[in-house]
Short mmCIF file of C-alpha atoms and ligand atoms in Angstrom, two decimals:
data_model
loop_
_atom_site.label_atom_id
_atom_site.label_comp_id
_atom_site.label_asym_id
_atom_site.label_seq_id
_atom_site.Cartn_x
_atom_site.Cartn_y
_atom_site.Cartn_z
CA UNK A 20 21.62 -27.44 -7.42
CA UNK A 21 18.04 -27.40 -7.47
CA UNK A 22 15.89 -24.69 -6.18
CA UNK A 23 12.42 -24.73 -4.85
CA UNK A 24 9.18 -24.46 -7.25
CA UNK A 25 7.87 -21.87 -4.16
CA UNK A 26 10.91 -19.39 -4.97
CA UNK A 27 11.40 -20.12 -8.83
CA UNK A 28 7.85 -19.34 -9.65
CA UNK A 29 7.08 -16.49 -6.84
CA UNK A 30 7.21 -14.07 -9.09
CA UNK A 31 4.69 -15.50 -11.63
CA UNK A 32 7.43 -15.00 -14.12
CA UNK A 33 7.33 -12.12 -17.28
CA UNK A 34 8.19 -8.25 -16.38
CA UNK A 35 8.13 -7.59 -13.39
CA UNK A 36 6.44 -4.29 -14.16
CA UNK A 37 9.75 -2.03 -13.03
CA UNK A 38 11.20 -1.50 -16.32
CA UNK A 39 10.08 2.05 -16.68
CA UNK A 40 11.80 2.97 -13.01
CA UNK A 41 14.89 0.59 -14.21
CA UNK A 42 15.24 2.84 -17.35
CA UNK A 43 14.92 6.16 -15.42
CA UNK A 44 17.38 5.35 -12.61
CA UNK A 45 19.91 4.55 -15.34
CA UNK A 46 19.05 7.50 -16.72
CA UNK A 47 19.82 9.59 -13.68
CA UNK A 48 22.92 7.56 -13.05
CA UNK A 49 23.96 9.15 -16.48
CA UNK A 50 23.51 12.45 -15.61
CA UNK A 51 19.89 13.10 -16.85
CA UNK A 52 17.77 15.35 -14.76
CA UNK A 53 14.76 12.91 -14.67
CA UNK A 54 11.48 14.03 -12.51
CA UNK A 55 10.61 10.99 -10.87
CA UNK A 56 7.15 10.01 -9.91
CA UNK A 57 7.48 6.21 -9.55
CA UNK A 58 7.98 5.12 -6.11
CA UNK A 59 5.79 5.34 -2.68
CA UNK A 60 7.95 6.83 -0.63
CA UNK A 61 7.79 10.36 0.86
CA UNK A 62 10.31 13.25 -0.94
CA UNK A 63 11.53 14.08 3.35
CA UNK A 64 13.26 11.16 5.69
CA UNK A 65 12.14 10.06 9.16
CA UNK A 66 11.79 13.38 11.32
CA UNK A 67 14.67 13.89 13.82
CA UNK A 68 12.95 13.55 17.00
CA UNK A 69 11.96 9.96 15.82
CA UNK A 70 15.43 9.14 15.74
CA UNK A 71 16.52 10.79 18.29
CA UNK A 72 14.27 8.46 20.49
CA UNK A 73 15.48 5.24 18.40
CA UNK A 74 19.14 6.61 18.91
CA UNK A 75 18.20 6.89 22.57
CA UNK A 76 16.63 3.59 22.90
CA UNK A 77 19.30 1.81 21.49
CA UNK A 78 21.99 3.23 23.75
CA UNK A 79 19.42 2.86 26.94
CA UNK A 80 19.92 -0.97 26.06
CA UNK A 81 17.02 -1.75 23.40
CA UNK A 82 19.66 -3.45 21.21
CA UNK A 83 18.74 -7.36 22.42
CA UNK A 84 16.35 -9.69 21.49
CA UNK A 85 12.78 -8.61 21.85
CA UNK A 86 9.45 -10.70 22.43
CA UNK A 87 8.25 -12.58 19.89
CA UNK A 88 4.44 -10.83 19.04
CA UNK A 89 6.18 -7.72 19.65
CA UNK A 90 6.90 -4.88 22.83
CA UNK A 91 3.93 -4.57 24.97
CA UNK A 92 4.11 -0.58 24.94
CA UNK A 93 3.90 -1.00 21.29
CA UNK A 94 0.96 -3.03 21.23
CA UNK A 95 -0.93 -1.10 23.79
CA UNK A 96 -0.46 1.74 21.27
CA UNK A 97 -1.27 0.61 18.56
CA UNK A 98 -4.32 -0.95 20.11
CA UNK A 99 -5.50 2.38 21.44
CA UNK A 100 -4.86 3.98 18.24
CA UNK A 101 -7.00 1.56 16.05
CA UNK A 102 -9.53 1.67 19.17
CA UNK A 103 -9.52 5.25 18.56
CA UNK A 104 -9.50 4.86 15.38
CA UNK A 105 -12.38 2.97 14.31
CA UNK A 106 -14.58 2.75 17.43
CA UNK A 107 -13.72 -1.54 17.84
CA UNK A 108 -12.29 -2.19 20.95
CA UNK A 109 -8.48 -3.65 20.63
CA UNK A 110 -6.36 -5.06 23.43
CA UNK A 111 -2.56 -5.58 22.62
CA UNK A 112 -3.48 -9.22 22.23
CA UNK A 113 -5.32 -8.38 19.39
CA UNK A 114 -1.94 -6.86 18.19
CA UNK A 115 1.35 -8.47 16.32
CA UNK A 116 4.27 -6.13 15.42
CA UNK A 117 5.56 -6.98 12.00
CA UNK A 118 8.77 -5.57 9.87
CA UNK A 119 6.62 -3.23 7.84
CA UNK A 120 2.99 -3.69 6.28
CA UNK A 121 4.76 -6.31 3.94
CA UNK A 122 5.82 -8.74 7.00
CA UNK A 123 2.14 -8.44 7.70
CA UNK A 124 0.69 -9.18 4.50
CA UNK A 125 3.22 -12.66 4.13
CA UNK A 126 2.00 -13.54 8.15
CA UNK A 127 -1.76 -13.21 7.21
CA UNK A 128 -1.89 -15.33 4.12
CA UNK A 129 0.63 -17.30 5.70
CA UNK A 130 -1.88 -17.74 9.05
CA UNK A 131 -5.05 -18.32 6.66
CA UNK A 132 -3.91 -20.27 3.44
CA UNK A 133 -2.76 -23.96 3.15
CA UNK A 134 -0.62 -24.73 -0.18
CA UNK A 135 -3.05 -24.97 -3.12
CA UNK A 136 -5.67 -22.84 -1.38
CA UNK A 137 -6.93 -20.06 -3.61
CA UNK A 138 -6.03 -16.33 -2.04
CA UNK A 139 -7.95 -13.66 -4.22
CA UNK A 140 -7.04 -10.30 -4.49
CA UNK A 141 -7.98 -6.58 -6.18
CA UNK A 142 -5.95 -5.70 -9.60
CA UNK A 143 -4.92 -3.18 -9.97
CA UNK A 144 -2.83 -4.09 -7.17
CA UNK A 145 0.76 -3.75 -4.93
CA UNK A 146 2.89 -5.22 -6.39
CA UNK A 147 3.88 -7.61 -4.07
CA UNK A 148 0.49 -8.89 -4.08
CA UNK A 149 0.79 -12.33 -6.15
CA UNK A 150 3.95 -13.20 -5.14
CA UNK A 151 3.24 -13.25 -1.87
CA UNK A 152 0.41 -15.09 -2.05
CA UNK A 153 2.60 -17.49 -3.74
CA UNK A 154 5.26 -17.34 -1.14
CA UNK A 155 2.88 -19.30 1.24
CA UNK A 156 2.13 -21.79 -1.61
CA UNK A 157 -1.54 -20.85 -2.46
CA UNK A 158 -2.67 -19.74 -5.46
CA UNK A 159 -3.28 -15.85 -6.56
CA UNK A 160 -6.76 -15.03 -7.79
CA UNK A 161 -7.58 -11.41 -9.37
CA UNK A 162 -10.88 -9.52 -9.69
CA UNK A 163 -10.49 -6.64 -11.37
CA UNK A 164 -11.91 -3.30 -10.28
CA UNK A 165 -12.99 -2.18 -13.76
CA UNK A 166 -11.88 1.78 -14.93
CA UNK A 167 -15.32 1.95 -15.75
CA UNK A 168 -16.16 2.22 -11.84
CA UNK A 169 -13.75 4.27 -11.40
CA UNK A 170 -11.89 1.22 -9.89
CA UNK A 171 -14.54 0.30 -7.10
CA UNK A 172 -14.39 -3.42 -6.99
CA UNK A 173 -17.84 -4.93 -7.97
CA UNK A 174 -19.02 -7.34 -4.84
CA UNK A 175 -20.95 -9.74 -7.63
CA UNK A 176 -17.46 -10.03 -9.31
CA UNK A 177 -15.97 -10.93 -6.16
CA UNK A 178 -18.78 -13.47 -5.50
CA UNK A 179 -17.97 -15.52 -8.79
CA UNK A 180 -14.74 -16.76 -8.24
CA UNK A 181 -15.04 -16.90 -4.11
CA UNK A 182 -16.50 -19.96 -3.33
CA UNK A 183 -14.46 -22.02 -2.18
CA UNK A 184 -11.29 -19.55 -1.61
CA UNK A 185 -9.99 -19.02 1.60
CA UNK A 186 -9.15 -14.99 1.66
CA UNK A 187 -10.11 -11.51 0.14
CA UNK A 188 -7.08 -9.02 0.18
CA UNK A 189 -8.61 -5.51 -0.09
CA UNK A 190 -6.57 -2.06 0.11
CA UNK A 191 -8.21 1.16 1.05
CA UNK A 192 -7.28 4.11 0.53
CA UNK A 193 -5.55 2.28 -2.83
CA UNK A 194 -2.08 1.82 -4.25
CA UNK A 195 -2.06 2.04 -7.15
CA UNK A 196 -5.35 4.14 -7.68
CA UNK A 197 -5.77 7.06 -5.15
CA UNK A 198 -9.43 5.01 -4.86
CA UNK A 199 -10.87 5.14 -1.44
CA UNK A 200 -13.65 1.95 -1.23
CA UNK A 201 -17.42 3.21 -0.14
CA UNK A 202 -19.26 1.98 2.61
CA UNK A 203 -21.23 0.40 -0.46
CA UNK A 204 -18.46 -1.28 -1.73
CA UNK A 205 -16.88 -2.51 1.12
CA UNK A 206 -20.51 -3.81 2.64
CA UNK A 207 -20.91 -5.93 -0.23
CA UNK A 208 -17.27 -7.24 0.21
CA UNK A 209 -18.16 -8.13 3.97
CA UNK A 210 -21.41 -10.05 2.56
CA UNK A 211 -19.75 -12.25 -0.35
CA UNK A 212 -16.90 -12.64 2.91
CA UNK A 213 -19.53 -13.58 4.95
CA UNK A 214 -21.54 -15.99 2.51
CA UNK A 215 -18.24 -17.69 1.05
CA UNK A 216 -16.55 -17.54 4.75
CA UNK A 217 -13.43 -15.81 3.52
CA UNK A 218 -10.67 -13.95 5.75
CA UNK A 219 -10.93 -10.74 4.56
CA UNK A 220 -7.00 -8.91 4.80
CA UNK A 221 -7.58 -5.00 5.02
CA UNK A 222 -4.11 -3.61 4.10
CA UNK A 223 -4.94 -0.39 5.37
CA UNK A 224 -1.32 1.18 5.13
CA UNK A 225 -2.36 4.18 3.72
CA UNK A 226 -5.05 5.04 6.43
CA UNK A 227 -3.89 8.20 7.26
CA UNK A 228 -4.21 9.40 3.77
CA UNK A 229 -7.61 10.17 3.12
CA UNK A 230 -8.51 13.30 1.72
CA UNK A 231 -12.08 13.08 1.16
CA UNK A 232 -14.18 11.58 4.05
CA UNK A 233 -12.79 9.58 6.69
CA UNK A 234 -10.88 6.28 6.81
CA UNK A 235 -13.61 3.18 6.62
CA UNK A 236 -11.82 -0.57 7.93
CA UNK A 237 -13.94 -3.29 7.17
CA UNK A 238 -12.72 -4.59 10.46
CA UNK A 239 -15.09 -1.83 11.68
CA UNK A 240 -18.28 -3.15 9.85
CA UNK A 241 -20.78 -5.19 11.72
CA UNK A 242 -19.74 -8.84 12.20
CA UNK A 243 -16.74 -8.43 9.73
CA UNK A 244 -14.63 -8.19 13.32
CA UNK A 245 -14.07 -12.11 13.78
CA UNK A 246 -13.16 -12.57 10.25
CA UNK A 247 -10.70 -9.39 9.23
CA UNK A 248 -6.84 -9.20 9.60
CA UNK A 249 -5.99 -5.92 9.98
CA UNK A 250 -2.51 -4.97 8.21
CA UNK A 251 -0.99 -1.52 9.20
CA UNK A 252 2.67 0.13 8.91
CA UNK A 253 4.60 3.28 10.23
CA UNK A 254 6.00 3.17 6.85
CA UNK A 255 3.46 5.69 5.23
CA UNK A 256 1.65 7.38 8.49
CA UNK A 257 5.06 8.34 9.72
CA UNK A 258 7.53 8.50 6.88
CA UNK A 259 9.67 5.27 8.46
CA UNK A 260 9.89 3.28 5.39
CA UNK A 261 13.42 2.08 6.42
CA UNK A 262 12.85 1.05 9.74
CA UNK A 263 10.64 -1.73 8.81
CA UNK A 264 8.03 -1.71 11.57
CA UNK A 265 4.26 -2.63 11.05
CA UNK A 266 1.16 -4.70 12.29
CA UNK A 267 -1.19 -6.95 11.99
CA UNK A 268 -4.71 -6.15 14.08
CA UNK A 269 -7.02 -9.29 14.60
CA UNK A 270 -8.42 -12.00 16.84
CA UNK A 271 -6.60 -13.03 19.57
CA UNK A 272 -6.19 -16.63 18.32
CA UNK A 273 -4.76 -15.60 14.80
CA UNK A 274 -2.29 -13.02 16.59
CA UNK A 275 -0.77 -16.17 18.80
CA UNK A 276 -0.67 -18.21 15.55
CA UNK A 277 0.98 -15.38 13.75
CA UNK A 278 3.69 -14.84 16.89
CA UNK A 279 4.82 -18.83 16.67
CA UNK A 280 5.32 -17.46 12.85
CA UNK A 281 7.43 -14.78 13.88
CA UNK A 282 9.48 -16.83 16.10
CA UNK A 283 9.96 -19.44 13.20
CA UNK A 284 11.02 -16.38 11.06
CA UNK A 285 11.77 -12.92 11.87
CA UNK A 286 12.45 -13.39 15.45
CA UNK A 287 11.04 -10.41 16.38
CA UNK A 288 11.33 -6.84 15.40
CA UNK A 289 14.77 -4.60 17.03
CA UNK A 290 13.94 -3.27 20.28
CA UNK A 291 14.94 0.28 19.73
CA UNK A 292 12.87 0.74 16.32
CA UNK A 293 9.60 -0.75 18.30
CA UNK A 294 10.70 1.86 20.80
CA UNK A 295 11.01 4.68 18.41
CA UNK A 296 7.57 3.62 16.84
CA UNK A 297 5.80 3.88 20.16
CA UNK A 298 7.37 7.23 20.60
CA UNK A 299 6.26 8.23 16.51
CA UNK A 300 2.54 7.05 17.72
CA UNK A 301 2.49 9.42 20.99
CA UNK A 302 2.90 12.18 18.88
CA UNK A 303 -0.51 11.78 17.87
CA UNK A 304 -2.66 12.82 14.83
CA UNK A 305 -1.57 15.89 14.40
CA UNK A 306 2.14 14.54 13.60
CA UNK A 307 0.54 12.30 11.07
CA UNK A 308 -1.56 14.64 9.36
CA UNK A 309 1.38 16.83 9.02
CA UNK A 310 3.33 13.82 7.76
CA UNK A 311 0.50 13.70 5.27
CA UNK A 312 0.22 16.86 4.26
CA UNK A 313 2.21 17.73 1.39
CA UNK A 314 0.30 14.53 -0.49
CA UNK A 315 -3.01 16.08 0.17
CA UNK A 316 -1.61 19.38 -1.45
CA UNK A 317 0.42 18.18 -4.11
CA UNK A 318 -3.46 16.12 -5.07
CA UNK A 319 -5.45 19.34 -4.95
CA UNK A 320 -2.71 20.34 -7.13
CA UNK A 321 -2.64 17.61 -9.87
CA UNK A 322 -6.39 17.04 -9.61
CA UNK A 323 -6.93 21.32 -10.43
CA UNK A 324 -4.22 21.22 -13.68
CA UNK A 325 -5.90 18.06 -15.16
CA UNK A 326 -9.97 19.76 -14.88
CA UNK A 327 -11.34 19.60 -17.90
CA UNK A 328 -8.81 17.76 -19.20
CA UNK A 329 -10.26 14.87 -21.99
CA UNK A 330 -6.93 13.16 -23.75
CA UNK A 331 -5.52 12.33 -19.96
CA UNK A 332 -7.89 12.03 -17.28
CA UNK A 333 -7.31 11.99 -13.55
CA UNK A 334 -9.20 9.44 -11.47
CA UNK A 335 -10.24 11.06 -8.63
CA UNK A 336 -7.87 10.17 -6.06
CA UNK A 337 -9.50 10.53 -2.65
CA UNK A 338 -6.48 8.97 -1.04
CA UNK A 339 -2.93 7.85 -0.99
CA UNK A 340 -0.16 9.07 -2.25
CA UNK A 341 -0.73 8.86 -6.10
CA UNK A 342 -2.97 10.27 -8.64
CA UNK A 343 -4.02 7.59 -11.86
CA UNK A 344 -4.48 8.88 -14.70
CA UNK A 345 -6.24 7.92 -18.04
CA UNK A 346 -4.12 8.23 -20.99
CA UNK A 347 -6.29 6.15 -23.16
CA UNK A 348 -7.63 8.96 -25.34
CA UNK A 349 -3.90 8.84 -26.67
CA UNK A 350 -4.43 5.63 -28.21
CA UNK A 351 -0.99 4.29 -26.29
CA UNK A 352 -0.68 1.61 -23.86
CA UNK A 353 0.25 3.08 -20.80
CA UNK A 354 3.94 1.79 -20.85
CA UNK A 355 4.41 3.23 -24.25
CA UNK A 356 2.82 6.27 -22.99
CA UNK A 357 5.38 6.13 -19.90
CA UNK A 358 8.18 5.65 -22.11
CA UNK A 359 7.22 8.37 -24.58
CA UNK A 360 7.05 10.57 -21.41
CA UNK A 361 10.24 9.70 -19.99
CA UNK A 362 12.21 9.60 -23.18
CA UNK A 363 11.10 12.77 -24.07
CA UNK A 364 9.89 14.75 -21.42
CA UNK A 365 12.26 13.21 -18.47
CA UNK A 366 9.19 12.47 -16.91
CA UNK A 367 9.07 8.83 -15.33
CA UNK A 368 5.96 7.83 -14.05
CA UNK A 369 4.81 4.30 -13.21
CA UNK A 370 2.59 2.05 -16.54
CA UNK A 371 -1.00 1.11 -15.01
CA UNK A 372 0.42 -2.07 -16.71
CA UNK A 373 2.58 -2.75 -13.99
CA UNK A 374 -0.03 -3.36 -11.11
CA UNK A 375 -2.06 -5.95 -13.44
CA UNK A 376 -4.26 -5.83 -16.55
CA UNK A 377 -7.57 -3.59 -14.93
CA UNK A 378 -5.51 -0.44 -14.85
CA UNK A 379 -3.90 -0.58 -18.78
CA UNK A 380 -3.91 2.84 -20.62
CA UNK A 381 -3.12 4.19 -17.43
CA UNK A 382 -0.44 5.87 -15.74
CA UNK A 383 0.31 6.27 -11.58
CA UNK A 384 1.44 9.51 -10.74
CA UNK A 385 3.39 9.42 -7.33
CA UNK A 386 3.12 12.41 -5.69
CA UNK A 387 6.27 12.57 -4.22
CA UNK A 388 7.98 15.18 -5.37
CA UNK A 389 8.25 19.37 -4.87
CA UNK A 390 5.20 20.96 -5.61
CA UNK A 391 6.76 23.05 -8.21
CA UNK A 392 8.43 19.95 -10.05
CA UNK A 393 5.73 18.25 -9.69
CA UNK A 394 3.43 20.82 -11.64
CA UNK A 395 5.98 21.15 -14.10
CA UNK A 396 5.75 17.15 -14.80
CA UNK A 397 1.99 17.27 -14.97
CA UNK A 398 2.07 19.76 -17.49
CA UNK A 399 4.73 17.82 -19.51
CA UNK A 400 1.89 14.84 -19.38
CA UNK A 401 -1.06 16.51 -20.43
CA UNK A 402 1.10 18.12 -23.15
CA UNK A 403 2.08 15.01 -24.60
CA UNK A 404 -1.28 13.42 -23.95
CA UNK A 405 -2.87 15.85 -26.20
CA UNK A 406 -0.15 16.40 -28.84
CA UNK A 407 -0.86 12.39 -29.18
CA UNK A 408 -4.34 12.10 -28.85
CA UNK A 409 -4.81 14.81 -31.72
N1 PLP B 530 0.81 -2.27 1.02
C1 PLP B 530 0.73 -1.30 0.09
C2 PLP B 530 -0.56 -1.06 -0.57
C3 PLP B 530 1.86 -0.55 -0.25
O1 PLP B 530 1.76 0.42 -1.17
C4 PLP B 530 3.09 -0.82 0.40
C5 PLP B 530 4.30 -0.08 0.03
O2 PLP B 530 4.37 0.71 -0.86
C6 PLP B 530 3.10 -1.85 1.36
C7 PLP B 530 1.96 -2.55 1.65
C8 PLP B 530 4.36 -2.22 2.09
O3 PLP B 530 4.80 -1.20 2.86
P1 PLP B 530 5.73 -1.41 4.13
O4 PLP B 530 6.18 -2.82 4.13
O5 PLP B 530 6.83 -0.44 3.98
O6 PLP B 530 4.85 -1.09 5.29
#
């Protein structure tokens, strides 16, 4: 039987960019103590009062269908919350609940691109970031955010392959790069946006993971409101990864376009996990920062044992929950370097190869573990950096 040419070539074909994580969870299935600093996902599981209120919810009845666009009471917090947030007044209309900040990012090509459209987007990137650009049939463009500005995308590359594309997909604070955008950088973003007329879609999961100034949306800059798709999640802000919950912040008109897309396709999002999301949000900023916490620790941590440090060099990571680092003193790529580490030092950390070609000769450093572990892996890199690089 024949399959589509969508799902055959979503994934742009080659590696997929995982072997280094394959390898080390083989390893560990054999009985190797590996130290692994590869995934995005918090070293603690969803905090007990959150699922106490899901477990609550779901015997109080939550366990039907739910609407379409997502529970009201969910909506009307996370509308006060990015109101709050970022001083733009949001309504629950301007509000779609989505399973996770993924859903959101397939609804908001999906809502702006026809097949054959152009989509661009920042490398390094998420993963996911092609593919689902292909899912909707359009066709992935990358700009790279050179090392050489520290990985601030450069507006006038931006401007030479936008006209005529229909969509910018920016991420701030950044995955893979700990990179937090400037105001400069994200102003000149709005103008090429503005001058090409391109959606602009802010995945701005990590938003409560911003260690050095505050969180900037470009929703937030002047007339960037009508044209910005706001993507959120409780994946990150909340440690929920697993219960798939997210959303999608924009003009009223897109939101109802993106709800006849969730009726066509997830069919809403389980009433007692919208419930327990809306309970997550009450607890208010203080929860999150908490939530937070340990990343913003384990940063000061990896950013004081690299100072001064010339054969691998941290990025400074003013955000997120990894720290890049610059390995290409060592002469390696940074999936050889990777390898090297994990093969010798049970070390596995993720190849700046795997999130496109702007971040080779690097390596992403999830901070994810104990702090303790954690410094003991960092000094395992710089160890090998330098035995290499000499
Ligand atoms: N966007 C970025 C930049 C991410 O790093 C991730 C997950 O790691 C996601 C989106 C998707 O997260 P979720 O679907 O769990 O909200």
């Amino acid at each position: 039987m024949r399959f589509s040419n969508t799902i055959r070539n979503m994934t742009g074909g080659g590696s997929d960019g995982w072997d280094v994580f394959r390898k080390a969870k083989n390893m560990v299935r054999s009985g190797v103590d590996v130290t692994e600093l590869t995934i995005g996902e918090h070293d603690i599981r969803t905090d007990p009062i959150i699922l106490e209120a899901m477990h609550n919810a779901a015997r109080d009845g939550h366990t039907g269908y739910t609407t379409f666009e997502g529970e009201e009471a969910l909506r009307s917090r996370v509308a006060a919350r990015i109101t709050g947030r970022t001083g733009v007044m949001t309504t629950p209309d301007h509000v779609l609940i989505v399973p996770g900040g993924q859903g959101g990012l397939f609804a908001t090509h999906h809502a702006v691109c026809d097949p054959g459209d152009t989509a661009l987007y920042i490398d390094p990137y998420y993963t996911t970031y092609p593919g689902t650009i292909r899912t909707v049939g359009a066709t992935p463009v990358s700009v790279e955010a050179r090392a050489d500005r520290d990985f601030q995308p450069d507006p006038d590359d931006i401007a030479a392959v936008a006209p005529g594309a229909r969509s910018i997909l920016v991420n701030t604070p950044n995955n893979p790069t700990g990179v937090v955008y400037t105001r400069e950088t994200l102003d000149g973003i709005g103008r090429v946006a503005t001058e090409n007329d391109l959606w602009i879609i802010s995945d701005e999961v990590y938003d409560t993971q911003v260690w050095i100034g505050d969180h900037l949306s470009p929703r937030a800059l002047p007339g960037l409101e009508e044209r910005t798709l706001v993507i959120g999640s409780m994946s990150k802000s909340h440690a929920m990864t697993g219960s798939r919950v997210g959303w999608v912040v924009g003009p009223p008109e897109a939101i109802e376009h993106m709800a006849n897309l969730a009726t066509h396709t997830t069919y809403g999002i389980s009433g007692f996990v919208q419930h327990a999301a809306a309970f997550a949000l009450d607890q208010g900023t203080e929860f999150e920062e908490m939530i937070a916490e340990p990343f913003r620790r384990r940063r000061d941590l990896v950013l004081k044992l690299m100072e001064g440090q010339n054969a691998a060099r941290a990025i400074p990571a003013d955000g997120a929950m990894y720290v890049m680092v610059d390995i290409r003193a060592t002469g390696l790529s940074g999936e050889d370097f990777a390898n090297r580490l994990l093969d010798e030092r049970h070390v596995a950390v993720m190849p700046g190869e795997s999130f496109g070609t702007a971040a080779a000769g690097h390596l992403r450093v999830a901070l994810t573990v104990a702090d303790d572990r954690l410094e003991e892996a960092v000094r395992d890199l710089i160890d090998l950096a330098g035995a290499l690089a000499n």
